[in-house]
Short mmCIF file of C-alpha atoms and ligand atoms in Angstrom, two decimals:
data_model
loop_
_atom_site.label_atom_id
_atom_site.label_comp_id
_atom_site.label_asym_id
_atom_site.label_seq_id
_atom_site.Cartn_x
_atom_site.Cartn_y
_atom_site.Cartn_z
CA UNK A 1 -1.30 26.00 16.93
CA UNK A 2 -4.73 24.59 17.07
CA UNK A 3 -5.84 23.37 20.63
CA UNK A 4 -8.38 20.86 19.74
CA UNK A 5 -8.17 18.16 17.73
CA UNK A 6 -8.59 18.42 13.90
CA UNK A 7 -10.55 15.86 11.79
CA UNK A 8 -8.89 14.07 9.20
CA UNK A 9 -10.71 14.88 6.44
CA UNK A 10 -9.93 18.89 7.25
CA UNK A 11 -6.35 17.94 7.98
CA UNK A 12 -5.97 16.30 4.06
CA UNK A 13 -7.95 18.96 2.72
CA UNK A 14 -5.30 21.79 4.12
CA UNK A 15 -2.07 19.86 3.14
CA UNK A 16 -3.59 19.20 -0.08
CA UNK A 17 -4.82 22.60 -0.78
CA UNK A 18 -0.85 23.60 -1.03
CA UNK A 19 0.07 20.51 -3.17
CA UNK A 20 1.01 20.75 -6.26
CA UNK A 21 2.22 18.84 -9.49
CA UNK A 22 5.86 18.99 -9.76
CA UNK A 23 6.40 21.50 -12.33
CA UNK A 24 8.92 19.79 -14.71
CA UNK A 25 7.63 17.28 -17.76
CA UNK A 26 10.10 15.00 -19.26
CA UNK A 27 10.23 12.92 -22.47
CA UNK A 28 10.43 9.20 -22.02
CA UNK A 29 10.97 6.12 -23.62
CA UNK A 30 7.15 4.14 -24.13
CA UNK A 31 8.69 1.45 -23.49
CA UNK A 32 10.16 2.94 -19.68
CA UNK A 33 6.99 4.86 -19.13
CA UNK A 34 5.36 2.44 -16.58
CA UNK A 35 4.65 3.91 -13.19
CA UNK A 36 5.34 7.51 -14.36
CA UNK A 37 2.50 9.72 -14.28
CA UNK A 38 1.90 11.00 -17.77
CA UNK A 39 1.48 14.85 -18.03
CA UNK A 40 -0.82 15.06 -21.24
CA UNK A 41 -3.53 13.58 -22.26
CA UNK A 42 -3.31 10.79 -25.15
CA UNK A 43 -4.65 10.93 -28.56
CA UNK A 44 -4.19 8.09 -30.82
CA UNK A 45 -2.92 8.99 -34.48
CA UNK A 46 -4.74 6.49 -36.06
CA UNK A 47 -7.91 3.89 -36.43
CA UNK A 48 -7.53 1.09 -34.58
CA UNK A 49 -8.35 -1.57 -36.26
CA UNK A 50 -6.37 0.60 -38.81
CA UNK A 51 -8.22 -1.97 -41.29
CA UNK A 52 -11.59 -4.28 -41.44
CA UNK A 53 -9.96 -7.92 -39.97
CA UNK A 54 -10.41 -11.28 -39.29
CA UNK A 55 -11.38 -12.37 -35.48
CA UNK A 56 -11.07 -15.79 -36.46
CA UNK A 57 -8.90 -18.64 -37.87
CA UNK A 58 -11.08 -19.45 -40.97
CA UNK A 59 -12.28 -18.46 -44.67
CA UNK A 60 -13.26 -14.83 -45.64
CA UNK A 61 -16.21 -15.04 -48.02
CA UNK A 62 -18.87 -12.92 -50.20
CA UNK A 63 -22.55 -14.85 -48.99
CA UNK A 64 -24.29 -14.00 -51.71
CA UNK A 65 -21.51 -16.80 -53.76
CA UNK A 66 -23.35 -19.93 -51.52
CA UNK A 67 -21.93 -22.54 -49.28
CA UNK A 68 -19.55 -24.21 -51.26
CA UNK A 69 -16.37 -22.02 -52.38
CA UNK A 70 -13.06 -22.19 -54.35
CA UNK A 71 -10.37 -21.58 -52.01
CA UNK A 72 -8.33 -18.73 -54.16
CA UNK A 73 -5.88 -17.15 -51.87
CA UNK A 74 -4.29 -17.32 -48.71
CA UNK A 75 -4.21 -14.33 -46.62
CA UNK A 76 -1.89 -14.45 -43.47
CA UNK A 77 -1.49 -11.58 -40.56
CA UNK A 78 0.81 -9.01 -42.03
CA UNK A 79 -0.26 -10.05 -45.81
CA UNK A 80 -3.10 -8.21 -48.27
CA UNK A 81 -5.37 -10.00 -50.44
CA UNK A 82 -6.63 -9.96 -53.06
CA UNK A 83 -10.11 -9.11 -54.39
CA UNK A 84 -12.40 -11.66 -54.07
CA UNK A 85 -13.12 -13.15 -57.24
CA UNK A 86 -17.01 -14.79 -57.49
CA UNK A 87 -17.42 -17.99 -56.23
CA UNK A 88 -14.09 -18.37 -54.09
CA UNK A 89 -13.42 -17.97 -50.67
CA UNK A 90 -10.03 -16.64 -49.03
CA UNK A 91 -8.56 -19.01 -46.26
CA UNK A 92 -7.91 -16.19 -43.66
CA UNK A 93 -5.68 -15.78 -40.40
CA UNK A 94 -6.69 -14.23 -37.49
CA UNK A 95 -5.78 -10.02 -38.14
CA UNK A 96 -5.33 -10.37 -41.50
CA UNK A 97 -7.14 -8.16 -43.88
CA UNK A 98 -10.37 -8.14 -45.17
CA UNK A 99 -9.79 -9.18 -49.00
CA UNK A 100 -12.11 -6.21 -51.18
CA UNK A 101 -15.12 -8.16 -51.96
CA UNK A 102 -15.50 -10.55 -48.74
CA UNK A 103 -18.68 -9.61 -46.12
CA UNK A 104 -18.31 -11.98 -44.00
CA UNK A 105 -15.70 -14.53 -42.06
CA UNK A 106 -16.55 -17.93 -41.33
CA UNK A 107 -14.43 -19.72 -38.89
CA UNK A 108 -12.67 -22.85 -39.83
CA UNK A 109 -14.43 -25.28 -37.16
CA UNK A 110 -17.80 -24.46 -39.53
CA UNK A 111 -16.42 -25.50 -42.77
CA UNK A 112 -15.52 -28.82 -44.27
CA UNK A 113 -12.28 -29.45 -46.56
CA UNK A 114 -11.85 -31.15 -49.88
CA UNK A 115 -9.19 -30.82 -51.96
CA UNK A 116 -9.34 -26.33 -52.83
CA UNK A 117 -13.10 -26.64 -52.04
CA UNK A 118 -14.55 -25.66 -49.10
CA UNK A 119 -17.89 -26.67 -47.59
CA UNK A 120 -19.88 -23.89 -45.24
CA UNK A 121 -21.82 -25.74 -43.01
CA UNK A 122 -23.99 -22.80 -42.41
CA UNK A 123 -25.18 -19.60 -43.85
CA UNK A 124 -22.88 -16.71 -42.78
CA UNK A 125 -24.18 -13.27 -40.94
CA UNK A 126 -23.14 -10.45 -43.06
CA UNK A 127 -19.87 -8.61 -41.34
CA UNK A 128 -19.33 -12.13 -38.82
CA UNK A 129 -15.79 -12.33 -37.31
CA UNK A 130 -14.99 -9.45 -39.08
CA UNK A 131 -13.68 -6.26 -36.64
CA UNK A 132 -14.09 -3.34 -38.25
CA UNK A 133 -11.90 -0.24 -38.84
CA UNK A 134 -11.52 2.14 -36.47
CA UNK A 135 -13.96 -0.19 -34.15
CA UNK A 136 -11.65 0.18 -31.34
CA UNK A 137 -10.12 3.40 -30.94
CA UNK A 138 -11.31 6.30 -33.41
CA UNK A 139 -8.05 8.74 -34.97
CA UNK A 140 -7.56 11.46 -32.77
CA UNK A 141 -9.74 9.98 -29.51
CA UNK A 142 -8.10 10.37 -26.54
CA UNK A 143 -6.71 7.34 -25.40
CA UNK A 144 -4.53 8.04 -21.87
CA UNK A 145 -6.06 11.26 -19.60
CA UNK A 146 -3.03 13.22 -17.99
CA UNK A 147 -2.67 12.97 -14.34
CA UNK A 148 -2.66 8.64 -15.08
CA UNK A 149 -0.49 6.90 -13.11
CA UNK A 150 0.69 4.72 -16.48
CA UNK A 151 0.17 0.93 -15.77
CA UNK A 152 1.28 -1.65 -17.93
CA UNK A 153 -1.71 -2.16 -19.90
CA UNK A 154 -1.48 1.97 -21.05
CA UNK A 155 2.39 1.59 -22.19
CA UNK A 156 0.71 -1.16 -24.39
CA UNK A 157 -2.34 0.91 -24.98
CA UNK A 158 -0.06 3.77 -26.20
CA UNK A 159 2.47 1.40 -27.96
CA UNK A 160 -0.41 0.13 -30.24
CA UNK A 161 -0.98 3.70 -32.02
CA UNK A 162 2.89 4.05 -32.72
CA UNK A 163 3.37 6.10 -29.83
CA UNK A 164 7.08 5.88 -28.88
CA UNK A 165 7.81 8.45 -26.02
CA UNK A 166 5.27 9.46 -23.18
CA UNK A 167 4.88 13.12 -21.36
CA UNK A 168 5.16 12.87 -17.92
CA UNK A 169 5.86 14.11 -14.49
CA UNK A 170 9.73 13.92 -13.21
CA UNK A 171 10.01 11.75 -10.57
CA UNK A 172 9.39 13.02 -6.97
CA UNK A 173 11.98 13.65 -4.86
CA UNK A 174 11.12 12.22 -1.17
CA UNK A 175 13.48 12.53 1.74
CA UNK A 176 13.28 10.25 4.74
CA UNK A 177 14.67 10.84 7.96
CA UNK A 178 14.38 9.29 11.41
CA UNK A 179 14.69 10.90 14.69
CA UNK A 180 14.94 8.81 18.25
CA UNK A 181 18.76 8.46 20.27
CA UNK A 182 17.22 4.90 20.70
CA UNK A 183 17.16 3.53 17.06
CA UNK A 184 19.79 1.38 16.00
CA UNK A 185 19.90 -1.04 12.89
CA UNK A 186 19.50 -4.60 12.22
CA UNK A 187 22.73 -6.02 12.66
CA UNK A 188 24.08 -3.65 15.56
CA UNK A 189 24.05 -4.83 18.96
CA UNK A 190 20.76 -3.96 20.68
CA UNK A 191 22.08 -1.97 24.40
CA UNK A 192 18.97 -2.22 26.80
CA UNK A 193 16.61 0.16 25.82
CA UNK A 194 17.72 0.54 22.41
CA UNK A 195 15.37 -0.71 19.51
CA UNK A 196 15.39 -1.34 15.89
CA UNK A 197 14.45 1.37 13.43
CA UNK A 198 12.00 -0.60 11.86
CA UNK A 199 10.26 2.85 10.71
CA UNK A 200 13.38 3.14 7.86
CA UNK A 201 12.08 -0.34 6.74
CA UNK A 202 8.32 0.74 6.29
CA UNK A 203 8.85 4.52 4.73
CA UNK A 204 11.71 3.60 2.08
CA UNK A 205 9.31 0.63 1.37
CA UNK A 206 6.70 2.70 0.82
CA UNK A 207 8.59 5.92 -1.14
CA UNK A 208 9.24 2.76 -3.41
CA UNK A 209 5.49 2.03 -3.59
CA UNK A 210 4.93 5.45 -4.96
CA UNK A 211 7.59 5.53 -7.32
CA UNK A 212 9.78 8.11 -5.67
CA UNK A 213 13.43 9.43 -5.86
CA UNK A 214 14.07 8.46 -2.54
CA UNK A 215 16.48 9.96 -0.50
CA UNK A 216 17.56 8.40 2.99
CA UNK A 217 19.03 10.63 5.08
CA UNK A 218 19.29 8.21 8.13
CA UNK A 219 18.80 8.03 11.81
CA UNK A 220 19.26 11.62 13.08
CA UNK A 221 20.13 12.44 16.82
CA UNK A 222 18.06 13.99 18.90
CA UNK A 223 19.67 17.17 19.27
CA UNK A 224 18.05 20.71 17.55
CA UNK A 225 21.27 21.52 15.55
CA UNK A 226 21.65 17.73 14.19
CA UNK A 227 17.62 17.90 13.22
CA UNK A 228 18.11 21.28 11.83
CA UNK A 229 20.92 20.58 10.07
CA UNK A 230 19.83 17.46 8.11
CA UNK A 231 16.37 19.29 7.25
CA UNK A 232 18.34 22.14 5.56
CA UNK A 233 20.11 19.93 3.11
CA UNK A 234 17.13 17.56 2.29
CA UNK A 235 14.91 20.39 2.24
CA UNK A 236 17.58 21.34 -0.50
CA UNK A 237 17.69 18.12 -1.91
CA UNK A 238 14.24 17.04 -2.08
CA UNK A 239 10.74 17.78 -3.14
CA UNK A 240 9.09 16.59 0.16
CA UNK A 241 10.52 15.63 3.26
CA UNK A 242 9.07 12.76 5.79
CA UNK A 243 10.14 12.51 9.31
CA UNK A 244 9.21 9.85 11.69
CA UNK A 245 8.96 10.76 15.59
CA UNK A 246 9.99 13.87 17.46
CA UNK A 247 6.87 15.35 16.93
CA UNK A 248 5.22 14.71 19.94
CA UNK A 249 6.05 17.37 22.76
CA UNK A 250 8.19 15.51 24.43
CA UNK A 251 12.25 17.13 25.93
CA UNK A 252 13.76 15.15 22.72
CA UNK A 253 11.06 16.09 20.22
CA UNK A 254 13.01 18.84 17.83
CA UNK A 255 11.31 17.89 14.84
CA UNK A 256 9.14 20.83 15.44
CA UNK A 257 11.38 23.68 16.99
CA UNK A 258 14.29 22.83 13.78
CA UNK A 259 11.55 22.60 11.21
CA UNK A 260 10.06 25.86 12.86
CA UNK A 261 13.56 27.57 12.82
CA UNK A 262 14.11 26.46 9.51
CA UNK A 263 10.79 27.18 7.47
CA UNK A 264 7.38 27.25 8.52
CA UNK A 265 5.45 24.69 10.61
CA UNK A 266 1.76 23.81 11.35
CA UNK A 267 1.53 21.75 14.12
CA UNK A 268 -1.99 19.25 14.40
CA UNK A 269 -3.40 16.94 16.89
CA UNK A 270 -5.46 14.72 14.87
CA UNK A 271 -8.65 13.17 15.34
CA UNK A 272 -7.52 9.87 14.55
CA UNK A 273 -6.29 6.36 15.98
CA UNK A 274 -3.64 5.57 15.84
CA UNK A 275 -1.57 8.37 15.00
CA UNK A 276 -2.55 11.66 16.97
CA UNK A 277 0.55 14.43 16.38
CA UNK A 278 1.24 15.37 12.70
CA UNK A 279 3.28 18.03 11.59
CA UNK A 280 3.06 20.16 8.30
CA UNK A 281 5.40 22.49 6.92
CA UNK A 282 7.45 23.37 4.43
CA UNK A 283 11.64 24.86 4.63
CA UNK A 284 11.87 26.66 1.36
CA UNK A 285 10.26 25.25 -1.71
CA UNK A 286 10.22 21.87 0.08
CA UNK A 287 6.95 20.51 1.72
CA UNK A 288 7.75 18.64 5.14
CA UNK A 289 5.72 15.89 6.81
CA UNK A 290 6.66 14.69 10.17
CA UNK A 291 5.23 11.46 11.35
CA UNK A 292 4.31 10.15 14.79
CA UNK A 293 7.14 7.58 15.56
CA UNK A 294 4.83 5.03 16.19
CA UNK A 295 5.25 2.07 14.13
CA UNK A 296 1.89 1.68 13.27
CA UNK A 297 1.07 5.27 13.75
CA UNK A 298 3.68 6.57 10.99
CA UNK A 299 2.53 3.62 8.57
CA UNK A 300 -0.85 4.74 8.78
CA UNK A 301 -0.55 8.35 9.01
CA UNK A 302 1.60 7.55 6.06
CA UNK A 303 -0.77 5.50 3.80
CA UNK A 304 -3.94 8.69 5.06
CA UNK A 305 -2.04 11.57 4.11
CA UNK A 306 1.28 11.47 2.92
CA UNK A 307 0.37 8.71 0.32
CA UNK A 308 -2.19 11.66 -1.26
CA UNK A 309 -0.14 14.39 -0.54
CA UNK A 310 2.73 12.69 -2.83
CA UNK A 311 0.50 11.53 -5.51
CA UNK A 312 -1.04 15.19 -5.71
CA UNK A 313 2.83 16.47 -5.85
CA UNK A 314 3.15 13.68 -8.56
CA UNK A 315 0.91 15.27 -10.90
CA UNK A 316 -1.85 12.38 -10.45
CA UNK A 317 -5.46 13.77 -10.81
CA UNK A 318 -7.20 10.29 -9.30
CA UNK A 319 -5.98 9.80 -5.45
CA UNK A 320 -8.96 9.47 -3.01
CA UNK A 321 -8.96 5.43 -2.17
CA UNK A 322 -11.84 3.37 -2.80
CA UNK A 323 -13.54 2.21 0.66
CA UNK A 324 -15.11 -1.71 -0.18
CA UNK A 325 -18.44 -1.80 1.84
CA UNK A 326 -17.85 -5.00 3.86
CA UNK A 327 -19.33 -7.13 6.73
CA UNK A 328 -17.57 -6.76 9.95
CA UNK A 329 -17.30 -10.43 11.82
CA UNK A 330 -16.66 -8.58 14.58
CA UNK A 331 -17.67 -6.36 17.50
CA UNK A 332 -16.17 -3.37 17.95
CA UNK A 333 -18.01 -2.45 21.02
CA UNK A 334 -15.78 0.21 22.70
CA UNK A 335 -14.83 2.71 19.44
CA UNK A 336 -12.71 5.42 20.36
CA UNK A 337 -13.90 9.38 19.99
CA UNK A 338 -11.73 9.76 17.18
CA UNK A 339 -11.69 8.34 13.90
CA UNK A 340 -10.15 4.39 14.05
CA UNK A 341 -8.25 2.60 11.11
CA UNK A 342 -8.11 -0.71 12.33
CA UNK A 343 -6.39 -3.31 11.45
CA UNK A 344 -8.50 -6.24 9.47
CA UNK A 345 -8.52 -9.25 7.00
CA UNK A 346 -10.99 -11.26 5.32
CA UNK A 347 -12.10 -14.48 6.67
CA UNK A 348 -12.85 -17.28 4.51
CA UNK A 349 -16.57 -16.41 4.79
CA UNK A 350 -16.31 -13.10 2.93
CA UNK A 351 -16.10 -10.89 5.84
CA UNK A 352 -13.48 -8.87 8.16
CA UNK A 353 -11.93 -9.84 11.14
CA UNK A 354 -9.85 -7.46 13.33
CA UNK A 355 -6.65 -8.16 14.74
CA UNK A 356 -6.75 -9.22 18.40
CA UNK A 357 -5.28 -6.09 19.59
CA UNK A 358 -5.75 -2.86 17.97
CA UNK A 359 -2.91 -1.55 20.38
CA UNK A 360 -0.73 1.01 18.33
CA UNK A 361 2.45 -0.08 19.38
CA UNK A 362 2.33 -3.73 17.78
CA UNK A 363 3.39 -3.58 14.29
CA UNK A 364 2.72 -7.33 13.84
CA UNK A 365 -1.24 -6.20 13.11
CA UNK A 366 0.21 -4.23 9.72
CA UNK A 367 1.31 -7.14 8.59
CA UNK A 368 -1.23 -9.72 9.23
CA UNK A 369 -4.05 -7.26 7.83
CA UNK A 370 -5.27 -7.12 4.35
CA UNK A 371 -6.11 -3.39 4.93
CA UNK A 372 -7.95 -0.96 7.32
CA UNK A 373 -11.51 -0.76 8.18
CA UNK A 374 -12.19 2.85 8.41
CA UNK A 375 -14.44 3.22 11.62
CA UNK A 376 -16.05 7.02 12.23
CA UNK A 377 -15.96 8.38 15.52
CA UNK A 378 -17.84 6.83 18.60
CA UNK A 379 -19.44 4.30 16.09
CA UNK A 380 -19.95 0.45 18.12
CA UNK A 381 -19.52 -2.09 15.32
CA UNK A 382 -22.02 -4.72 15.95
CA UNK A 383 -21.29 -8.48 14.02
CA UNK A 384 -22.54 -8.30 10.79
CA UNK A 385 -22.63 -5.03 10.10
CA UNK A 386 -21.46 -3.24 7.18
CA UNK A 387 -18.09 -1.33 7.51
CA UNK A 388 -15.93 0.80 5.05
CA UNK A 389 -12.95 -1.03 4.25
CA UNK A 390 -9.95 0.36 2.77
CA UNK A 391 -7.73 -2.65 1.23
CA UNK A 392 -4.35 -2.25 1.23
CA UNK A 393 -4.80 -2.76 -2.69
CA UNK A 394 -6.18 0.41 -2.58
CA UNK A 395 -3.57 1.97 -0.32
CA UNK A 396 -0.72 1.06 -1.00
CA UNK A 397 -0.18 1.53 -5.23
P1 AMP B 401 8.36 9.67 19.25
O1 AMP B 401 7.30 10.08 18.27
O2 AMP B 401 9.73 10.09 18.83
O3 AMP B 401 8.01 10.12 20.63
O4 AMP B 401 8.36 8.10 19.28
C1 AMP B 401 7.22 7.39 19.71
C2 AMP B 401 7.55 5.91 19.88
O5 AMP B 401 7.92 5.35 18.62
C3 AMP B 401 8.72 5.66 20.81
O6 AMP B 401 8.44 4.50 21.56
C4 AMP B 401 9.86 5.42 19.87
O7 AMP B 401 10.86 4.60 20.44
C5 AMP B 401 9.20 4.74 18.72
N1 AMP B 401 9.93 5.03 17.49
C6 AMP B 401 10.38 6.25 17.12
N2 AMP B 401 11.02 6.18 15.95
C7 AMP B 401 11.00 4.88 15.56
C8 AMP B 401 11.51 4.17 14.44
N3 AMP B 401 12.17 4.81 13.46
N4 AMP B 401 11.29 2.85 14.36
C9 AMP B 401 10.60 2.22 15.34
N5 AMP B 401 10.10 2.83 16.42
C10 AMP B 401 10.29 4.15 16.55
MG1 MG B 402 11.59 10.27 19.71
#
């Protein structure tokens, strides 16, 4: 157990140092692929254009024939043509072939009608609105790198070179549990000094975020044989298990003696606000996480290390967030020693504003902000300043 406090940065490094992809691949559908995380790379199997094309609604045409043409031949998407023969023109559709013969495409708002002739009102460029073969994707170029989270736009990507199943990761198995004699549910009566288990709400929202097989094993007393119990079986179940609360060292925190009993545990104060206690572990082959229960604390401790953690265990290569440089309108004149992710939202003036209070316990700031600034420790933020801000865009996909 480490006495002082341990930064964040050395905190992710050691949890992700014993991350790894999950180790089996499965086939899938293209057309289910989105979200998954493909496991190997992409290579198209053909040219894309897999022809020379029109860009344009219009009249494929040899320049060297002159400005007024013979319209021979219609050539629709999904038809060939013909060769050209001299002094005609082809009325063309956008991605139809290139008719053998034609060097250039001239669209139809340039031309003028009469009967089969047509009337160029200018002199072509050679190769205009035509798109080349192969101008877009080259057989055999890699098209998708592994480790991609797949987005729409790569299904689509990988649909347009005939690829019909996808590589990738199987889905992640994430336990949840939640520890406090206190929580109840929405819906059941709320005795005095009960409250809500809003923390459920948050994590199963967020296992959905990251596209994980969630598992929800429910509000857990605190007792050590209840806590150990339900770790054993979703240790068994699961790739990765997240706790929130009893991890602080507290009579009713057994998060740490069960997980200890059960596996192995490294216990860390972190250098961070909110969201000090963190625990790391693993009970057999499955990695365990156990959050502050702190509303805010577990979201954010979530969205710093847990979010990277999974996407690591998901097989994704590409999981630091992207800080925006922005202006703080705001002072921040009394930072804390340890690093701060505070709650903030852009103004209508391009800049951040903070929510009023930064106090840990008020959940209500998570949902106003549009993301955290990232403030390092002991820094004053003076108005109109720079800051690194880390948009929940960034955080939470
Ligand atoms: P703990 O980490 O168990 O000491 O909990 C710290 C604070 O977070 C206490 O005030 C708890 O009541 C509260 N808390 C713990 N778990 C939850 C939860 N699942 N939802 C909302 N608040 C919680
Ligand atoms: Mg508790």
């Amino acid at each position: 157990m480490n006495q002082g406090l341990l930064s964040v940065d050395e905190a992710l490094a050691r949890m992700l140092a014993s991350a790894h992809p999950v180790r089996e691949i499965e086939e899938v559908p293209t057309l289910e692929a989105t979200h998954r995380v493909l496991a190997r790379a992409q290579r198209s199997t053909m040219d894309v254009p897999p022809m020379d094309n029109s860009a344009m609604d219009g009249y494929a045409v040899r320049i060297a024939d002159g400005l007024k043409l013979r319209v021979a031949q219609k050539i629709m998407a999904g038809a060939v043509g013909r060769a050209l023969e001299p002094g005609t023109a082809a009325r063309i559709f956008t991605g139809a072939p290139i008719p053998p013969g034609a060097d250039a495409v001239v669209m139809q708002e340039h031309t003028t009608l009469a009967k089969d002739q047509v009337q160029l009102n200018r002199t072509p460029e050679p190769g205009q609105w035509i798109r080349r073969v192969a101008s877009d994707i080259a057989h055999g170029a890699e098209i998708l790198p592994a480790g991609k989270r797949l987005l729409p736009q790569d299904t689509g990507l990988a649909a347009s070179v005939g690829i019909r199943t996808l590589p990738v990761y199987r889905r992640l198995r994430l336990g949840l549990f939640f520890t406090g004699d206190e929580l109840v549910m929405p819906g059941e009566p709320l005795a005095p000094g009960r409250i809500y288990n809003s923390n459920r709400f948050t994590l199963r929202g967020l296992a959905e975020v990251f596209h994980c097989e969630l598992k929800d094993y429910g509000i857990v007393p605190d007792s050590l044989d209840a806590t150990r119990a339900v770790l054993r079986l979703a240790a068994a179940e699961c790739d990765v298990v997240v706790t929130s609360g009893g991890v602080s060292v507290g009579e009713a925190d057994y998060v740490k003696p069960a997980v200890e009993a059960e596996g192995k545990l490294l216990m860390w104060r972190i250098a961070m606000k909110p969201g000090r206690p963190l625990a790391f572990g693993n009970v057999g082959e499955s990695f365990f996480i156990g959050l502050p229960g702190n509303p805010v604390s577990s979201f954010v401790t979530f969205l710093v290390f847990v979010r990277p953690f999974l996407l690591k265990a998901q097989g994704m290569t590409d999981i630091a967030p992207h800080a925006i440089a922005a202006r703080a309108d705001f002072d921040w004149p009394e930072p804390d020693a340890r690093r701060e992710f505070l709650r903030a939202k852009w103004n209508g003036q391009g800049g951040l504003e903070l929510y009023p209070t930064q106090d840990s316990a008020v959940l209500t700031s998570t949902a106003w902000a549009h993301g955290l600034v990232d403030n390092p420790p002991g820094h004053a933020v003076r108005r109109g300043e720079m800051v690194q801000f880390l948009p929940y865009s960034e955080l939470c996909w």
